[in-house]
Coordinates of C-alpha atoms in Angstrom, one line a residue:
M1 CA 8.0 -33.2 -82.5
E2 CA 9.0 -34.5 -79.0
S3 CA 9.7 -38.2 -78.8
P4 CA 8.2 -40.5 -76.2
D5 CA 11.6 -40.9 -74.5
E6 CA 12.0 -37.1 -74.2
A7 CA 8.5 -36.8 -72.8
R8 CA 9.3 -39.4 -70.1
V9 CA 12.4 -37.3 -69.1
R10 CA 10.4 -34.1 -69.1
L11 CA 7.6 -35.4 -66.8
P12 CA 9.7 -36.0 -63.6
Q13 CA 11.3 -32.6 -64.1
L14 CA 7.8 -30.9 -64.1
R15 CA 6.8 -32.8 -61.0
L16 CA 10.0 -31.8 -59.3
D17 CA 9.3 -28.1 -60.1
E18 CA 5.8 -28.4 -58.6
L19 CA 7.1 -30.1 -55.5
L20 CA 9.7 -27.3 -55.1
E21 CA 7.1 -24.6 -55.5
E22 CA 4.9 -26.3 -53.0
L23 CA 7.8 -26.6 -50.6
Q24 CA 8.6 -22.9 -51.0
A25 CA 5.0 -22.0 -50.4
R26 CA 5.0 -24.0 -47.2
L27 CA 8.3 -22.5 -46.1
D28 CA 6.9 -19.0 -46.8
A29 CA 3.7 -19.9 -44.8
A30 CA 5.8 -21.3 -41.9
R31 CA 8.0 -18.2 -42.0
G32 CA 4.8 -16.0 -42.0
T33 CA 3.4 -18.0 -39.1
R34 CA 6.7 -17.7 -37.2
D35 CA 6.8 -14.0 -37.8
R36 CA 3.1 -13.6 -36.7
V37 CA 3.7 -15.6 -33.6
H38 CA 6.7 -13.5 -32.9
S39 CA 4.7 -10.3 -33.4
L40 CA 2.0 -11.7 -31.1
L41 CA 4.5 -12.5 -28.4
E42 CA 5.9 -9.0 -28.7
A43 CA 2.4 -7.5 -28.5
V44 CA 1.6 -9.5 -25.4
L45 CA 4.8 -8.4 -23.7
S46 CA 4.2 -4.8 -24.7
V47 CA 0.7 -4.8 -23.3
G48 CA 1.7 -6.6 -20.1
R49 CA 4.3 -4.0 -19.3
E50 CA 1.8 -1.2 -18.9
L51 CA 0.6 -0.3 -15.4
D52 CA -1.3 2.9 -16.2
L53 CA -4.8 1.8 -17.3
E54 CA -5.3 4.4 -20.0
Q55 CA -1.9 3.7 -21.5
A56 CA -2.5 0.0 -21.4
L57 CA -5.8 0.4 -23.3
H58 CA -4.1 2.5 -26.0
S59 CA -1.3 -0.1 -26.3
I60 CA -3.9 -2.9 -26.7
V61 CA -5.6 -1.1 -29.6
E62 CA -2.3 -0.4 -31.4
A63 CA -1.1 -4.0 -31.0
A64 CA -4.4 -5.4 -32.3
A65 CA -4.3 -3.1 -35.4
A66 CA -0.7 -4.1 -36.2
L67 CA -1.3 -7.9 -35.7
V68 CA -4.2 -8.2 -38.2
D69 CA -3.0 -5.3 -40.5
A70 CA -6.2 -3.3 -39.9
E71 CA -6.3 0.4 -41.0
Y72 CA -8.7 1.3 -38.1
A73 CA -8.9 -0.1 -34.6
A74 CA -10.8 0.8 -31.4
L75 CA -11.5 -0.5 -27.9
G76 CA -14.8 0.2 -26.3
V77 CA -15.2 0.0 -22.6
I78 CA -18.6 -1.1 -21.3
G79 CA -20.2 1.2 -18.7
P80 CA -21.5 0.3 -15.3
D81 CA -25.0 -0.3 -16.6
G82 CA -23.7 -3.1 -18.9
R83 CA -25.6 -1.7 -21.9
R84 CA -23.6 1.3 -23.1
L85 CA -20.0 2.2 -23.8
S86 CA -18.5 4.6 -21.3
A87 CA -15.1 5.1 -23.0
F88 CA -13.7 4.7 -26.5
H89 CA -10.0 4.4 -27.6
T90 CA -9.2 4.6 -31.3
V91 CA -6.3 4.2 -33.7
G92 CA -6.2 5.3 -37.3
V93 CA -8.5 8.3 -37.0
S94 CA -7.0 11.8 -36.5
E95 CA -8.1 14.3 -33.8
E96 CA -9.6 16.5 -36.6
E97 CA -11.6 13.6 -38.0
I98 CA -12.8 12.6 -34.5
A99 CA -14.0 16.2 -33.9
A100 CA -15.8 16.3 -37.3
I101 CA -17.5 12.9 -36.6
G102 CA -18.9 14.1 -33.2
P103 CA -19.5 12.2 -30.0
Y104 CA -18.1 8.7 -29.6
P105 CA -20.5 5.8 -30.1
E106 CA -22.6 4.7 -27.1
G107 CA -23.2 1.1 -28.2
H108 CA -25.9 0.9 -31.0
G109 CA -25.9 -1.1 -34.1
I110 CA -23.1 -3.7 -34.6
L111 CA -21.4 -2.5 -31.3
G112 CA -24.6 -3.0 -29.4
E113 CA -24.9 -6.5 -31.0
L114 CA -21.5 -7.3 -29.5
I115 CA -22.5 -6.0 -26.1
R116 CA -25.6 -8.2 -26.1
H117 CA -23.7 -11.2 -27.5
P118 CA -20.1 -11.1 -26.5
E119 CA -18.7 -13.5 -29.0
P120 CA -16.2 -13.0 -31.9
L121 CA -17.9 -11.4 -34.9
R122 CA -16.4 -11.3 -38.4
L123 CA -18.1 -9.5 -41.3
E124 CA -17.2 -9.1 -45.0
K125 CA -19.4 -6.0 -45.2
I126 CA -20.7 -4.1 -42.1
S127 CA -23.7 -2.7 -43.9
G128 CA -24.9 -6.2 -44.7
H129 CA -25.5 -7.2 -41.1
P130 CA -29.2 -6.8 -39.9
A131 CA -28.0 -4.8 -36.8
S132 CA -26.0 -2.3 -38.8
Y133 CA -26.9 1.2 -37.6
G134 CA -25.0 3.2 -40.3
F135 CA -22.3 5.7 -39.9
P136 CA -22.5 9.4 -38.9
A137 CA -21.5 12.2 -41.3
H138 CA -17.7 12.6 -42.0
H139 CA -17.0 9.0 -40.8
P140 CA -14.4 7.2 -43.0
P141 CA -15.8 4.4 -45.1
M142 CA -15.6 0.9 -43.4
N143 CA -16.6 -2.5 -44.8
T144 CA -14.7 -5.4 -43.4
F145 CA -15.1 -5.9 -39.6
L146 CA -13.7 -8.0 -36.8
G147 CA -15.0 -7.7 -33.2
V148 CA -13.6 -9.6 -30.2
P149 CA -14.7 -9.3 -26.5
I150 CA -12.1 -8.6 -23.8
R151 CA -12.8 -10.4 -20.5
V152 CA -11.4 -9.6 -17.1
R153 CA -12.0 -12.3 -14.6
D154 CA -15.1 -13.7 -16.5
H155 CA -16.5 -10.2 -16.8
V156 CA -16.8 -8.6 -20.2
F157 CA -14.7 -5.4 -19.8
G158 CA -15.1 -4.2 -23.4
H159 CA -14.5 -5.1 -27.1
L160 CA -11.8 -4.8 -29.7
Y161 CA -13.1 -3.5 -33.0
L162 CA -11.0 -3.8 -36.2
T163 CA -12.0 -2.6 -39.6
E164 CA -10.6 -2.3 -43.2
K165 CA -7.9 -5.0 -43.5
R166 CA -5.1 -3.4 -45.7
G167 CA -4.9 -4.5 -49.3
G168 CA -8.6 -5.0 -49.5
A169 CA -8.4 -8.5 -48.0
Q170 CA -10.9 -10.1 -45.7
F171 CA -10.3 -10.9 -42.0
D172 CA -9.8 -14.7 -41.8
E173 CA -10.0 -17.3 -39.0
E174 CA -6.3 -16.9 -38.2
D175 CA -7.0 -13.1 -37.6
V176 CA -9.8 -14.1 -35.2
S177 CA -7.5 -16.6 -33.4
V178 CA -4.7 -14.0 -33.1
T179 CA -7.0 -11.3 -31.8
Q180 CA -8.6 -13.6 -29.3
T181 CA -5.2 -14.5 -27.9
L182 CA -4.3 -10.8 -27.7
A183 CA -7.7 -10.2 -25.9
V184 CA -6.8 -12.8 -23.3
A185 CA -3.5 -11.1 -22.6
A186 CA -5.3 -7.7 -22.7
G187 CA -7.6 -8.9 -20.0
V188 CA -4.7 -9.9 -17.7
A189 CA -3.0 -6.5 -18.4
I190 CA -6.2 -4.6 -17.7
D191 CA -6.7 -6.5 -14.4
N192 CA -3.1 -5.8 -13.4
A193 CA -3.4 -2.1 -14.2
R194 CA -6.7 -1.9 -12.3
L195 CA -5.1 -3.6 -9.2
Y196 CA -2.2 -1.2 -9.4
E197 CA -4.5 1.8 -9.7
E198 CA -6.6 0.6 -6.8
S199 CA -3.5 0.1 -4.6
R200 CA -2.3 3.6 -5.5
L201 CA -5.7 5.0 -4.7
R202 CA -5.9 3.2 -1.4
E203 CA -2.4 4.6 -0.6
R204 CA -3.6 8.2 -1.3
W205 CA -6.7 7.7 0.9
L206 CA -4.6 6.3 3.8
R207 CA -2.2 9.3 3.5
A208 CA -5.1 11.7 3.6
N209 CA -6.6 9.9 6.7
A210 CA -3.2 10.0 8.4
E211 CA -2.9 13.8 7.7
I212 CA -6.4 14.5 9.0
T213 CA -5.9 12.4 12.2
H214 CA -2.5 14.1 12.9
G215 CA -4.1 17.5 12.4
L216 CA -7.0 16.7 14.8
M217 CA -4.9 15.1 17.5
S218 CA -2.3 17.8 17.4
G219 CA -4.9 20.4 18.2
S220 CA -5.4 22.0 14.8
D221 CA -8.4 24.3 14.3
R222 CA -11.6 22.4 13.5
A223 CA -12.3 24.6 10.4
E224 CA -8.7 23.9 9.2
V225 CA -9.3 20.1 9.5
L226 CA -12.7 20.3 7.7
G227 CA -11.0 22.2 4.9
L228 CA -8.4 19.5 4.7
I229 CA -11.1 16.8 4.4
A230 CA -12.7 18.7 1.5
E231 CA -9.4 19.4 -0.3
R232 CA -8.1 15.9 -0.1
A233 CA -11.4 14.3 -1.1
G234 CA -11.7 16.6 -4.0
E235 CA -8.1 16.0 -5.2
I236 CA -8.3 12.2 -5.0
T237 CA -11.7 11.9 -6.8
G238 CA -10.9 14.6 -9.4
S239 CA -13.8 16.8 -8.4
A240 CA -14.3 20.4 -9.4
L241 CA -16.1 21.3 -6.2
A242 CA -15.7 19.9 -2.6
A243 CA -17.8 21.1 0.4
V244 CA -18.4 20.1 4.0
A245 CA -21.5 20.8 5.9
E246 CA -22.3 20.3 9.6
P247 CA -25.7 20.0 11.5
M248 CA -26.9 23.2 13.2
E249 CA -28.0 22.7 16.8
D250 CA -31.7 22.5 17.4
T251 CA -32.6 23.7 13.9
G252 CA -32.8 20.5 11.7
S253 CA -30.6 22.3 9.1
L254 CA -27.1 21.9 7.7
A255 CA -24.6 24.8 7.5
V256 CA -21.9 24.6 4.8
E257 CA -18.8 25.4 6.7
I258 CA -16.2 24.7 4.0
A259 CA -16.3 24.9 0.2
V260 CA -13.3 24.8 -2.2
G261 CA -13.2 24.7 -6.0
L262 CA -15.6 25.9 -8.7
D263 CA -18.1 28.6 -7.5
A264 CA -17.1 27.8 -3.8
E265 CA -18.4 31.2 -2.7
A266 CA -21.9 30.3 -3.8
H267 CA -21.9 27.4 -1.3
R268 CA -19.9 28.7 1.6
G269 CA -22.1 29.7 4.5
L270 CA -25.4 28.3 3.0
V271 CA -28.0 26.9 5.4
L272 CA -29.5 23.8 3.8
S273 CA -32.7 21.9 4.5
M274 CA -32.8 18.1 4.9
D275 CA -35.5 17.6 2.3
N276 CA -34.5 19.1 -1.0
T277 CA -30.6 19.1 -1.0
L278 CA -28.2 16.4 -1.9
M279 CA -26.3 16.9 1.4
G280 CA -29.5 16.9 3.4
L281 CA -30.6 13.6 1.8
A282 CA -27.3 12.0 2.6
F283 CA -27.3 13.3 6.2
S284 CA -30.9 12.3 7.0
G285 CA -30.5 8.9 5.3
A286 CA -27.0 8.3 6.8
T287 CA -26.0 6.9 3.4
P288 CA -24.2 8.1 0.3
V289 CA -26.5 9.8 -2.3
T290 CA -25.4 10.2 -6.0
S291 CA -26.7 12.4 -8.8
A292 CA -26.0 12.1 -12.5
D293 CA -26.5 15.8 -13.0
V294 CA -26.7 17.8 -9.8
A295 CA -27.6 21.0 -11.7
H296 CA -30.8 19.5 -13.0
D297 CA -31.7 16.9 -10.4
E298 CA -35.4 17.1 -9.5
R299 CA -34.7 16.1 -5.9
I300 CA -32.6 19.2 -5.4
S301 CA -33.8 22.8 -5.0
P302 CA -32.3 25.0 -7.8
E303 CA -32.4 28.0 -5.4
P304 CA -30.0 29.6 -4.7
P305 CA -28.2 28.9 -8.0
R306 CA -25.0 27.1 -7.1
F307 CA -24.3 24.2 -9.5
G308 CA -23.5 26.0 -12.8
G309 CA -21.1 24.0 -14.9
L310 CA -21.3 20.9 -12.6
G311 CA -22.7 17.5 -13.4
P312 CA -22.1 14.2 -11.5
A313 CA -22.1 14.6 -7.7
V314 CA -22.1 12.5 -4.6
A315 CA -22.8 13.4 -1.0
V316 CA -21.3 11.1 1.7
P317 CA -22.1 11.3 5.5
I318 CA -19.1 11.8 7.8
G319 CA -19.6 8.9 10.2
T320 CA -22.8 6.8 10.6
G321 CA -22.5 5.7 14.2
A322 CA -25.2 5.5 16.9
S323 CA -25.2 9.2 17.3
G324 CA -25.7 9.8 13.6
P325 CA -23.5 11.6 11.0
R326 CA -21.2 14.4 12.2
G327 CA -21.6 16.1 8.8
V328 CA -21.6 15.6 5.1
V329 CA -19.0 15.9 2.4
L330 CA -20.2 16.9 -1.1
L331 CA -18.1 16.3 -4.3
A332 CA -19.1 17.4 -7.8
R333 CA -17.4 17.0 -11.1
R334 CA -17.7 19.2 -14.2
A335 CA -20.6 18.5 -16.5
G336 CA -19.9 15.7 -19.0
E337 CA -17.5 13.9 -16.8
P338 CA -18.1 10.3 -15.5
M339 CA -20.5 9.6 -12.7
F340 CA -19.2 8.5 -9.2
S341 CA -19.1 4.7 -9.3
A342 CA -19.6 2.3 -6.4
A343 CA -15.8 1.6 -6.7
E344 CA -15.2 5.3 -6.0
T345 CA -17.9 5.8 -3.4
E346 CA -16.8 2.9 -1.1
P347 CA -13.3 4.3 -0.3
L348 CA -14.7 7.8 0.0
K349 CA -17.2 6.4 2.5
A350 CA -14.4 4.7 4.4
F351 CA -12.4 7.9 4.3
A352 CA -15.3 9.9 5.8
G353 CA -15.8 7.2 8.5
Q354 CA -12.1 7.4 9.5
A355 CA -12.4 11.2 9.6
A356 CA -15.4 10.9 11.9
L357 CA -13.5 8.5 14.1
A358 CA -10.6 10.9 14.3
M359 CA -13.0 13.8 15.1
E360 CA -14.5 11.6 17.9
L361 CA -11.2 10.8 19.4
A362 CA -10.1 14.5 19.3
E363 CA -13.3 15.5 21.0
R364 CA -12.9 12.9 23.7
R365 CA -9.4 14.2 24.2
R366 CA -10.6 17.8 24.5
D367 CA -13.4 16.7 26.9
A368 CA -10.8 14.9 29.1
E369 CA -8.7 18.1 29.1
Q370 CA -11.7 20.2 29.9
V371 CA -12.6 17.8 32.7
A372 CA -9.1 18.2 34.1
V373 CA -9.4 22.0 33.9
L374 CA -12.8 21.9 35.6
E375 CA -11.5 19.6 38.4
D376 CA -8.6 22.0 38.9
R377 CA -11.0 24.9 39.1
D378 CA -13.1 23.1 41.7
R379 CA -10.0 22.4 43.7
I380 CA -9.0 26.1 43.6
A381 CA -12.5 27.2 44.4
R382 CA -12.6 24.7 47.4
D383 CA -9.3 25.9 48.7
L384 CA -10.4 29.6 48.4
H385 CA -13.6 28.8 50.2
D386 CA -12.2 26.6 52.9
L387 CA -8.9 28.3 53.5
A388 CA -8.7 31.9 52.2
I389 CA -12.2 33.1 53.0
Q390 CA -12.3 31.5 56.5
R391 CA -8.9 33.1 57.3
L392 CA -10.0 36.5 56.0
F393 CA -13.3 36.2 57.9
A394 CA -11.6 35.3 61.1
T395 CA -9.1 38.2 60.7
G396 CA -12.0 40.6 60.1
M397 CA -13.8 39.4 63.2
T398 CA -10.6 39.8 65.2
L399 CA -10.1 43.4 64.0
Q400 CA -13.7 44.3 64.6
S401 CA -13.4 43.0 68.2
A402 CA -10.1 44.8 68.7
G403 CA -11.6 48.1 67.4
R404 CA -13.8 48.4 70.5
F405 CA -10.7 48.7 72.7
I406 CA -9.1 51.4 70.6
E407 CA -9.7 54.8 72.2
H408 CA -8.0 56.9 69.5
E409 CA -10.8 57.9 67.1
E410 CA -8.7 58.0 63.9
A411 CA -7.1 54.6 64.6
S412 CA -10.5 53.1 65.3
E413 CA -11.8 54.4 61.9
R414 CA -8.8 52.9 60.1
V415 CA -9.4 49.5 61.7
M416 CA -13.1 49.7 60.7
R417 CA -12.1 50.6 57.1
A418 CA -9.8 47.6 57.1
V419 CA -12.7 45.4 58.2
D420 CA -14.8 46.8 55.4
D421 CA -12.0 46.1 52.9
L422 CA -11.8 42.5 54.1
D423 CA -15.6 42.2 53.6
E424 CA -15.2 43.4 50.0
T425 CA -12.3 41.1 49.4
I426 CA -14.4 38.2 50.7
K427 CA -17.2 39.2 48.2
I428 CA -14.7 39.3 45.3
I429 CA -13.3 35.9 46.2
R430 CA -16.8 34.5 46.4
S431 CA -17.7 35.9 43.0
T432 CA -14.5 34.4 41.6
I433 CA -15.5 31.0 43.1
F434 CA -18.9 31.3 41.5
G435 CA -17.3 32.1 38.1
L436 CA -14.9 29.1 38.5
R437 CA -17.8 26.7 39.2
T438 CA -20.1 28.0 36.4
R439 CA -19.8 27.0 32.8
K440 CA -20.3 30.1 30.8
G441 CA -23.1 29.8 28.2
A442 CA -24.3 26.4 29.3
G443 CA -27.7 25.7 27.8
E444 CA -27.7 28.8 25.6
A445 CA -28.2 28.6 21.8
G446 CA -25.7 30.3 19.6
L447 CA -26.5 33.2 17.2
R448 CA -26.5 30.8 14.2
A449 CA -29.2 28.6 15.7
R450 CA -31.3 31.5 16.9
A451 CA -31.2 33.1 13.5
V452 CA -32.2 29.9 11.7
R453 CA -35.0 29.5 14.2
V454 CA -36.3 33.0 13.4
V455 CA -36.2 32.3 9.7
G456 CA -38.0 29.0 10.1
E457 CA -40.7 30.6 12.2
A458 CA -41.2 33.3 9.6
A459 CA -41.6 30.9 6.7
P460 CA -45.2 30.0 7.3
V461 CA -46.2 33.6 7.5
L462 CA -44.2 34.5 4.4
G463 CA -45.5 31.6 2.4
F464 CA -42.0 30.5 1.3
A465 CA -38.7 29.7 2.9
P466 CA -36.1 32.5 2.7
G467 CA -32.6 31.7 1.6
V468 CA -30.1 31.8 4.4
R469 CA -26.3 32.3 4.3
M470 CA -24.0 32.6 7.3
E471 CA -20.3 33.5 7.4
G472 CA -17.7 33.9 10.1
L473 CA -17.5 33.0 13.8
L474 CA -21.0 34.2 14.7
D475 CA -21.3 32.2 17.9
T476 CA -17.8 33.1 19.1
D477 CA -17.2 36.7 18.1
V478 CA -20.6 38.3 18.5
P479 CA -21.4 39.2 22.2
R480 CA -24.7 38.1 23.7
E481 CA -26.2 41.7 23.8
T482 CA -25.4 42.3 20.2
A483 CA -26.7 38.8 19.2
D484 CA -30.0 39.7 20.9
H485 CA -30.3 42.8 18.8
V486 CA -29.5 40.9 15.6
V487 CA -32.2 38.3 16.3
A488 CA -34.7 41.1 17.0
V489 CA -33.8 43.0 13.8
L490 CA -34.0 39.9 11.7
S491 CA -37.5 39.1 13.1
E492 CA -38.7 42.7 12.5
A493 CA -37.3 42.7 8.9
L494 CA -39.0 39.4 8.0
T495 CA -42.3 40.5 9.6
N496 CA -42.2 43.7 7.5
I497 CA -41.7 41.6 4.3
A498 CA -44.6 39.4 5.2
R499 CA -46.9 42.4 5.9
H500 CA -46.0 44.9 3.2
A501 CA -43.7 43.6 0.5
H502 CA -45.9 41.0 -1.3
A503 CA -42.7 39.2 -2.2
D504 CA -42.1 35.6 -3.2
R505 CA -38.4 35.5 -2.4
A506 CA -36.2 36.7 0.3
D507 CA -32.5 36.2 1.1
V508 CA -30.8 36.6 4.5
L509 CA -27.0 37.0 4.9
L510 CA -25.6 37.1 8.4
A511 CA -21.8 37.5 8.6
T512 CA -19.0 38.7 10.8
D513 CA -15.3 39.3 10.2
G514 CA -14.5 39.8 13.9
R515 CA -14.8 43.5 13.7
E516 CA -18.4 44.0 12.8
V517 CA -21.6 41.9 12.3
R518 CA -23.6 42.5 9.1
L519 CA -27.2 41.4 8.6
S520 CA -28.6 41.8 5.0
V521 CA -32.2 41.1 4.3
T522 CA -33.3 41.3 0.6
D523 CA -36.7 40.7 -1.0
N524 CA -38.2 41.0 -4.5
G525 CA -41.4 42.7 -3.4
V526 CA -43.0 46.0 -4.2
G527 CA -40.6 48.1 -2.1
I528 CA -41.3 50.7 0.5
P529 CA -43.8 53.3 -0.6
A530 CA -42.9 57.0 -0.2
G531 CA -45.7 57.8 2.2
G532 CA -45.8 54.4 4.0
R533 CA -45.3 53.8 7.8
R534 CA -41.7 53.5 8.8
S535 CA -42.0 52.6 12.5
G536 CA -40.4 49.2 11.9
L537 CA -37.5 50.7 10.0
R538 CA -37.1 53.4 12.7
N539 CA -36.8 50.7 15.4
I540 CA -34.2 48.8 13.4
A541 CA -32.2 52.0 12.8
E542 CA -32.3 52.9 16.5
R543 CA -31.0 49.6 17.5
A544 CA -28.1 50.0 15.1
E545 CA -27.3 53.5 16.5
Q546 CA -27.4 52.2 20.1
L547 CA -24.6 49.9 19.2
G548 CA -22.6 52.4 17.3
G549 CA -23.7 51.1 13.8
R550 CA -26.0 52.1 11.1
L551 CA -28.9 50.9 8.8
E552 CA -28.6 51.2 5.0
R553 CA -31.5 50.8 2.6
E554 CA -31.1 50.1 -1.1
I555 CA -33.4 49.2 -4.1
P556 CA -31.9 46.2 -5.9
E557 CA -31.7 46.2 -9.7
G558 CA -34.6 43.8 -10.1
G559 CA -36.8 45.7 -7.6
G560 CA -37.8 45.1 -4.0
T561 CA -35.9 46.2 -0.9
A562 CA -32.4 45.5 0.5
L563 CA -31.7 46.3 4.2
L564 CA -28.1 46.2 5.4
W565 CA -27.8 46.5 9.3
R566 CA -24.2 46.6 10.5
V567 CA -22.8 47.2 13.9
P568 CA -19.4 46.7 15.6
V569 CA -19.1 43.5 17.6
R570 CA -17.7 45.5 20.5
R571 CA -19.2 48.8 21.7
P572 CA -17.1 51.8 20.8

């Protein structure tokens, strides 16, 4: 049995062991705190180094998971509407598991609770919270949860979600504090990445504007410049389709001059109305118009089919000055991709405005050059009239007077022929003067405008508006005489459809490749009966033969009639 003296000796030794154990525990805690602070600093530095936004978001998720020892981590980005998640970045879940789970969450349940109340949320069991929405099939089991908002300049950008702390432990207050500190650093990093991304984007827009301005001012073809506008706008915004349309003179319609990208052929050459097309709405309203799903937008006519596989779209007017827009640029992304945000539309609007200004300057320059040419023509015409014609007329009068004194008959005839030649020369010079002082084609509508006018006039009789597509330099390459025949044939063909076809759809294609002009008129009516009158078709065929062309008639696969009238643009 231990004596009282031995017990007194033993007691201080026990207290010393307890003190040493407590000291060791505090040293371990201090070392752990030091290590965690060191890890936090490393995470902050790692996140702050990233300038690419997507890479920065992924680094934030990885750093958060490592700091609190969570098995799963995610970062949800809140969409423009402030109610749903527009992007989701995950750590701890494989690509195969993500594919099996299905679409990323949109912001229901616990995630929606965080969106509505952006404050730190720590749960021992997710399913125990009243807002718990449950998990989809194939989702890994998750119980413990920690959610922390990420703010960028007092605006909630998104949230960090951490689940399943390793070792079966619960997330504690220290985990919340560390994650909140990381979220502050993440907000700064995201802001920096955004600013860098915006500066790079502005740089690309400025380069594109400089390229377009240089092309216009150096005399590049207008179609080439419009194509450049479509290509650069499509590249910078990541669009699958880019198209440019311009107003058609005196028709109240738009003609799609340029289209590049997905199904570009379905758009190129289309004649669009101002009422039921995205481009028409943007042009008539002189303001950008967006669509979440252009293929199923109720404001847009589905005919002709042209938006297969496309989703978000925006149409932006090119210039909005006192004279109105000069055209419209349409951009569309593939179905399922993000909508065009205001942050994307504003620089696009500025780009279109700068392009319109460059077009205006180029036109003013061409007008000045044209004025110089016309002034030079006037000077030449004036000199011809005041000098050359007067001298020739005086010479003719002198020869005519001298001819009376010539007794030799043959010599007298020669002099009289010379006088007649001078008269013919004077007539030729006067005709040249008239040509110099007359602007060819002034006040005349082009073939495009005339064809659209004919189709518009036929619509009330038909009971529907035919689809119209035009391709090639119709106003430039097709002579006036041929254009008159084209207009007459188109009018006759549409009249025949209205009278006999009983159709509810018709399509018109007018095109030229510089060698021939082709007019195709197709309907889905009852066709041409075997014993029916053919006077209209005979007239159309005779017009083609007069110009060295021909008329072809086919029966489309779905029924109806297809007329193809083709003639060379120059008489053989």
